[in-house]
Coordinates of C-alpha atoms and ligand atoms in Angstrom, one line a residue:
X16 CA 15.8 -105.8 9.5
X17 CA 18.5 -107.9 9.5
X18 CA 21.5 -107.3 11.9
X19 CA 25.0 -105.8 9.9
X20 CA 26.7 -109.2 10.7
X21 CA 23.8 -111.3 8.9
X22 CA 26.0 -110.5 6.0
X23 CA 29.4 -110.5 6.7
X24 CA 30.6 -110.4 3.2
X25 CA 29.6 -107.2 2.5
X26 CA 31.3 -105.9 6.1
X27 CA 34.0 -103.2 5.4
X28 CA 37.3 -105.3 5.9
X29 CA 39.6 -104.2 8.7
X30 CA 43.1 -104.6 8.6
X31 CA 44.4 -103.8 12.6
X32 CA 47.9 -102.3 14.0
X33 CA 48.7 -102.6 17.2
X34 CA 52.2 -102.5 19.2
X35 CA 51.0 -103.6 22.9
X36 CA 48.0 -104.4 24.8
X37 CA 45.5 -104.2 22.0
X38 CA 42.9 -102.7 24.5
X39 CA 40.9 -100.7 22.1
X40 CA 41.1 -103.2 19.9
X41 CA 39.3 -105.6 22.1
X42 CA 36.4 -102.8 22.6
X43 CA 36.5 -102.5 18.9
X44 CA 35.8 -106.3 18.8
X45 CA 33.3 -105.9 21.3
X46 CA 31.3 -103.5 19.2
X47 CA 31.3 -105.9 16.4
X48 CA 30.2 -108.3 18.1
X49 CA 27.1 -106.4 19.6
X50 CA 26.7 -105.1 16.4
X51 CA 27.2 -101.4 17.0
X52 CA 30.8 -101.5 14.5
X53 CA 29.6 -103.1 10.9
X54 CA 32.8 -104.5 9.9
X55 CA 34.7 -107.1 10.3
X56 CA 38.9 -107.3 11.0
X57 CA 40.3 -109.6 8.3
X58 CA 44.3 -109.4 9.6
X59 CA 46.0 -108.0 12.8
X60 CA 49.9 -107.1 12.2
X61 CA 52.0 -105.9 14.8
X62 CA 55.6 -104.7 14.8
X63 CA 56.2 -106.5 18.6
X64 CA 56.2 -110.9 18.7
X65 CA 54.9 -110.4 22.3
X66 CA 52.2 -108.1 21.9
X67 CA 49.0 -109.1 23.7
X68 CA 47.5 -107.3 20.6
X69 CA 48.3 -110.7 18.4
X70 CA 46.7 -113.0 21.2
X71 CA 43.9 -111.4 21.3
X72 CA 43.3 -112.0 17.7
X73 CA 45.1 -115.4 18.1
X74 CA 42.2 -116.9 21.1
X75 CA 39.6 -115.1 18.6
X76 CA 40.7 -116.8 15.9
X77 CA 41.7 -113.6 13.5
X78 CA 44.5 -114.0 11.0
X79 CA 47.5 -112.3 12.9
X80 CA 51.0 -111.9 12.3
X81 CA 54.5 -110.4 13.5
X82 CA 55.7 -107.9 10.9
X83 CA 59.8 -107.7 11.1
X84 CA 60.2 -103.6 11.9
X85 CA 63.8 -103.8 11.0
X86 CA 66.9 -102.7 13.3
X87 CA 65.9 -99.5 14.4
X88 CA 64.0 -99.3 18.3
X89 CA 61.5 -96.9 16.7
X90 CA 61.3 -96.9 12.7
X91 CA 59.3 -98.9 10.5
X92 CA 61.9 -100.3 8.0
X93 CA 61.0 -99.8 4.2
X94 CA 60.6 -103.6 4.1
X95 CA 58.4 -103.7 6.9
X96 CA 56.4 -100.5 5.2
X97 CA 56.1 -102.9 2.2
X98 CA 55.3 -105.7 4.0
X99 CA 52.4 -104.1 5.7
X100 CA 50.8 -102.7 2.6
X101 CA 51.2 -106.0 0.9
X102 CA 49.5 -108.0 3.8
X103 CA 46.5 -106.0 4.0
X104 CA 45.7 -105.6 0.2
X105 CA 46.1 -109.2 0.2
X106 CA 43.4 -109.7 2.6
X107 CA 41.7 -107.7 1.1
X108 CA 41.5 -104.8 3.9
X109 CA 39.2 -101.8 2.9
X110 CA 40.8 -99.3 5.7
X111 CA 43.9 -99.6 8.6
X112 CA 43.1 -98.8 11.8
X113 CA 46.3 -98.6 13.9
X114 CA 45.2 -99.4 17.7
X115 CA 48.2 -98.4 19.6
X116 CA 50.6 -98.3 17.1
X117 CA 54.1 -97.0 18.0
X118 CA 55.6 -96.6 14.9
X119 CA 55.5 -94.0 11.9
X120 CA 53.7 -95.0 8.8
X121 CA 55.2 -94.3 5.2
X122 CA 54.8 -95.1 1.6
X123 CA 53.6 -97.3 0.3
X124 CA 51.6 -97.4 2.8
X125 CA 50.2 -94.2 2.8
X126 CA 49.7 -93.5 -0.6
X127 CA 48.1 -97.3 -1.1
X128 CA 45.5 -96.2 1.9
X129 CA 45.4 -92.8 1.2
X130 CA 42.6 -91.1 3.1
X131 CA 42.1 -94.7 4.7
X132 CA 44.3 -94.9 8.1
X133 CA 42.7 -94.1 11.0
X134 CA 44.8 -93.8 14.1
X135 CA 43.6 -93.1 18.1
X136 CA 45.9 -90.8 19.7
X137 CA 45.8 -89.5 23.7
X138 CA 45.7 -86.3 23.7
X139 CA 43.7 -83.8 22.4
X140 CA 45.3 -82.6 19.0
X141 CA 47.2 -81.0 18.1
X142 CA 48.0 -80.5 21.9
X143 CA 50.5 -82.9 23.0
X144 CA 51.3 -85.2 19.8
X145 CA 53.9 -87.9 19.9
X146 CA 55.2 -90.2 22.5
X147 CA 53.4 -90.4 26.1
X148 CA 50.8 -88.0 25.7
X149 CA 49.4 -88.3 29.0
X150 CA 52.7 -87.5 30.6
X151 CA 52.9 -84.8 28.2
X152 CA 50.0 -82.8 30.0
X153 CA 50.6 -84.0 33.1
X154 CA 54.2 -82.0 32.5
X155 CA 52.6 -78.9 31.2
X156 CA 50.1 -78.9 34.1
X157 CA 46.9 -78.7 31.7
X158 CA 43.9 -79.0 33.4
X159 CA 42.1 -81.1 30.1
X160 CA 43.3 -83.5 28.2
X161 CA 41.3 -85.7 25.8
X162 CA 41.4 -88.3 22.9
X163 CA 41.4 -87.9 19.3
X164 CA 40.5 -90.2 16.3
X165 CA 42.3 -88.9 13.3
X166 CA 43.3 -90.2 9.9
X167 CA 46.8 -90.5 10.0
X168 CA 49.2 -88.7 7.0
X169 CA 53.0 -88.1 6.8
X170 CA 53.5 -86.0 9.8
X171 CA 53.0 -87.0 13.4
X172 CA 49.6 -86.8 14.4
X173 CA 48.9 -84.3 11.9
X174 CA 46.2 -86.1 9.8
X175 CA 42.2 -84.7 9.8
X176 CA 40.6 -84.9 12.9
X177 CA 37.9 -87.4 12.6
X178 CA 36.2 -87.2 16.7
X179 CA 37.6 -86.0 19.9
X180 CA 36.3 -86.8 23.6
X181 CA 37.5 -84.4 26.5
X182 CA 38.9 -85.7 29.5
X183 CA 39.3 -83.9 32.7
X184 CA 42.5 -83.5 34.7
X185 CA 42.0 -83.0 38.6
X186 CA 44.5 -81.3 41.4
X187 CA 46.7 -84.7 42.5
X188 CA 46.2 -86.8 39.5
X189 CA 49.3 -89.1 39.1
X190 CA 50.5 -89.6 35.5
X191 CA 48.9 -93.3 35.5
X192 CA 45.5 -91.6 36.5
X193 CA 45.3 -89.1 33.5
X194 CA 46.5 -92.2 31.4
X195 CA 43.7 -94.6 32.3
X196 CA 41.0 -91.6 32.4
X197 CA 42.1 -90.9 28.7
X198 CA 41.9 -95.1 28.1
X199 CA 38.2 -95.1 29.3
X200 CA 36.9 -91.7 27.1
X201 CA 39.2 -94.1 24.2
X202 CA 36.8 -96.7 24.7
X203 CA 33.5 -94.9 24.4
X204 CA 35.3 -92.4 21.6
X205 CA 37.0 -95.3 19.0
X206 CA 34.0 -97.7 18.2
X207 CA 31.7 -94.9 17.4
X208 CA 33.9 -92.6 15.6
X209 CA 34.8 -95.7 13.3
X210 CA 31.5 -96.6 12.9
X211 CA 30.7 -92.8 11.6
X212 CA 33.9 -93.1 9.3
X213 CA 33.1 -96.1 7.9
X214 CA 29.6 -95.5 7.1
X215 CA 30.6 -92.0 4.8
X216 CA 33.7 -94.5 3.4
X217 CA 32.6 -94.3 -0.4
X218 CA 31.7 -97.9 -1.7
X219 CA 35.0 -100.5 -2.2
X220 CA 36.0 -99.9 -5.7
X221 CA 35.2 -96.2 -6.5
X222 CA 38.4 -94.8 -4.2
X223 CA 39.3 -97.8 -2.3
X224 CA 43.1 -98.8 -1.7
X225 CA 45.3 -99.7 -4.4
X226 CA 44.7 -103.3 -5.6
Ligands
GRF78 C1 46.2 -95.9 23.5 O1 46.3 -95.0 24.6 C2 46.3 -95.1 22.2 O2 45.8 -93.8 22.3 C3 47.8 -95.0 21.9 O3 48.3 -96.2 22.4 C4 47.4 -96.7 23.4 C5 47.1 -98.1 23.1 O4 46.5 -98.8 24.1 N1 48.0 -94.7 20.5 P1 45.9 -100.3 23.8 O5 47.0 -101.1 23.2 O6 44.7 -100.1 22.9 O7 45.5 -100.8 25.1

């Protein structure tokens, strides 16, 4: 049988967000590449110039661009919510999968993916949603934590839970120890919970996004 990338045509196309590193989106690569993701990312948009995210995609050769967020340190302007939406029906993106995106999605973007945004977050939700998750329980002095693949909808981390991995929290752990433990259960938890949504994703054309 032939591998999923014999025929990249027919891979669903990803369009990627991303604000920083772009970690999980390198292991997301890395599945595609061993063939364990069938897909294939057709743009990577981030709200941040400097983002590693964007050279990442740049030394892979992926389309990539900087998408102007607007004046605000946090929002998504409606321009830049525009923007996004346009890009990635352009390119003809199947689903979004924001990898370490930092800022709230809205219409159009929402309602032109509807049911098609799928978002890592670390924590286990709807523990801890928001900002700095990992701080977040090492504050409330949990003893678990996790990860969570979601779809993402108008609230904050609301959306349907899609896959969750558990992740220990041990007497003495420092804030930057929880947040790499969660990193690692990200990297096992992201590819394969993808790969699941993805394959249950009705075919392009009977609920895809809006053309
Ligand atoms: C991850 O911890 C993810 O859960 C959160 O942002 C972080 C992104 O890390 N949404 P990276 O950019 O993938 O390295």
């Amino acid at each position: 049988m032939p591998a999923p990338t014999d025929f990249p045509g027919t891979l669903p196309r990803l369009g990627i967000l991303g604000s920083g590193e772009g970690s999980n989106f390198g292991i997301l690569l890395d599945a595609m590449d061993a063939g364990r993701l069938p897909a294939q990312v057709a743009l990577v948009l981030s709200d941040n110039p400097g983002a590693r995210i964007l050279q990442r995609a740049a030394a892979r050769g992926i389309p990539h661009a900087w998408v102007d967020p607007g004046d605000h340190p946090n929002r998504f302007s409606p321009a830049a919510q525009q923007s996004v939406s346009d890009q990635f029906r352009e390119a003809g993106c199947a689903v979004i999968v924001c990898a370490g995106f930092m800022r709230r999605l809205k219409n159009p973007v929402l309602s032109d993916f509807a049911g098609r945004i799928v978002n890592i977050h670390p924590s286990l939700l709807p523990a801890f949603p928001g900002r700095e998750a990992w701080k977040q329980a090492f504050e409330a002095a949990a003893t678990e934590t996790g990860c969570t693949v979601h779809l993402i909808d108008a609230g904050i981390d609301t959306g349907p839970i899609l896959a969750q991995s558990r992740v220990p929290i041990y007497p003495g752990d420092s804030i930057d120890d929880i947040r790499r433990r969660i990193q690692t259960a990200e990297h096992e938890l992201f590819p394969a919970a993808l790969r699941d949504f993805l394959a249950a994703l009705p075919p392009a054309g009977e609920s895809g996004p809006k053309p």
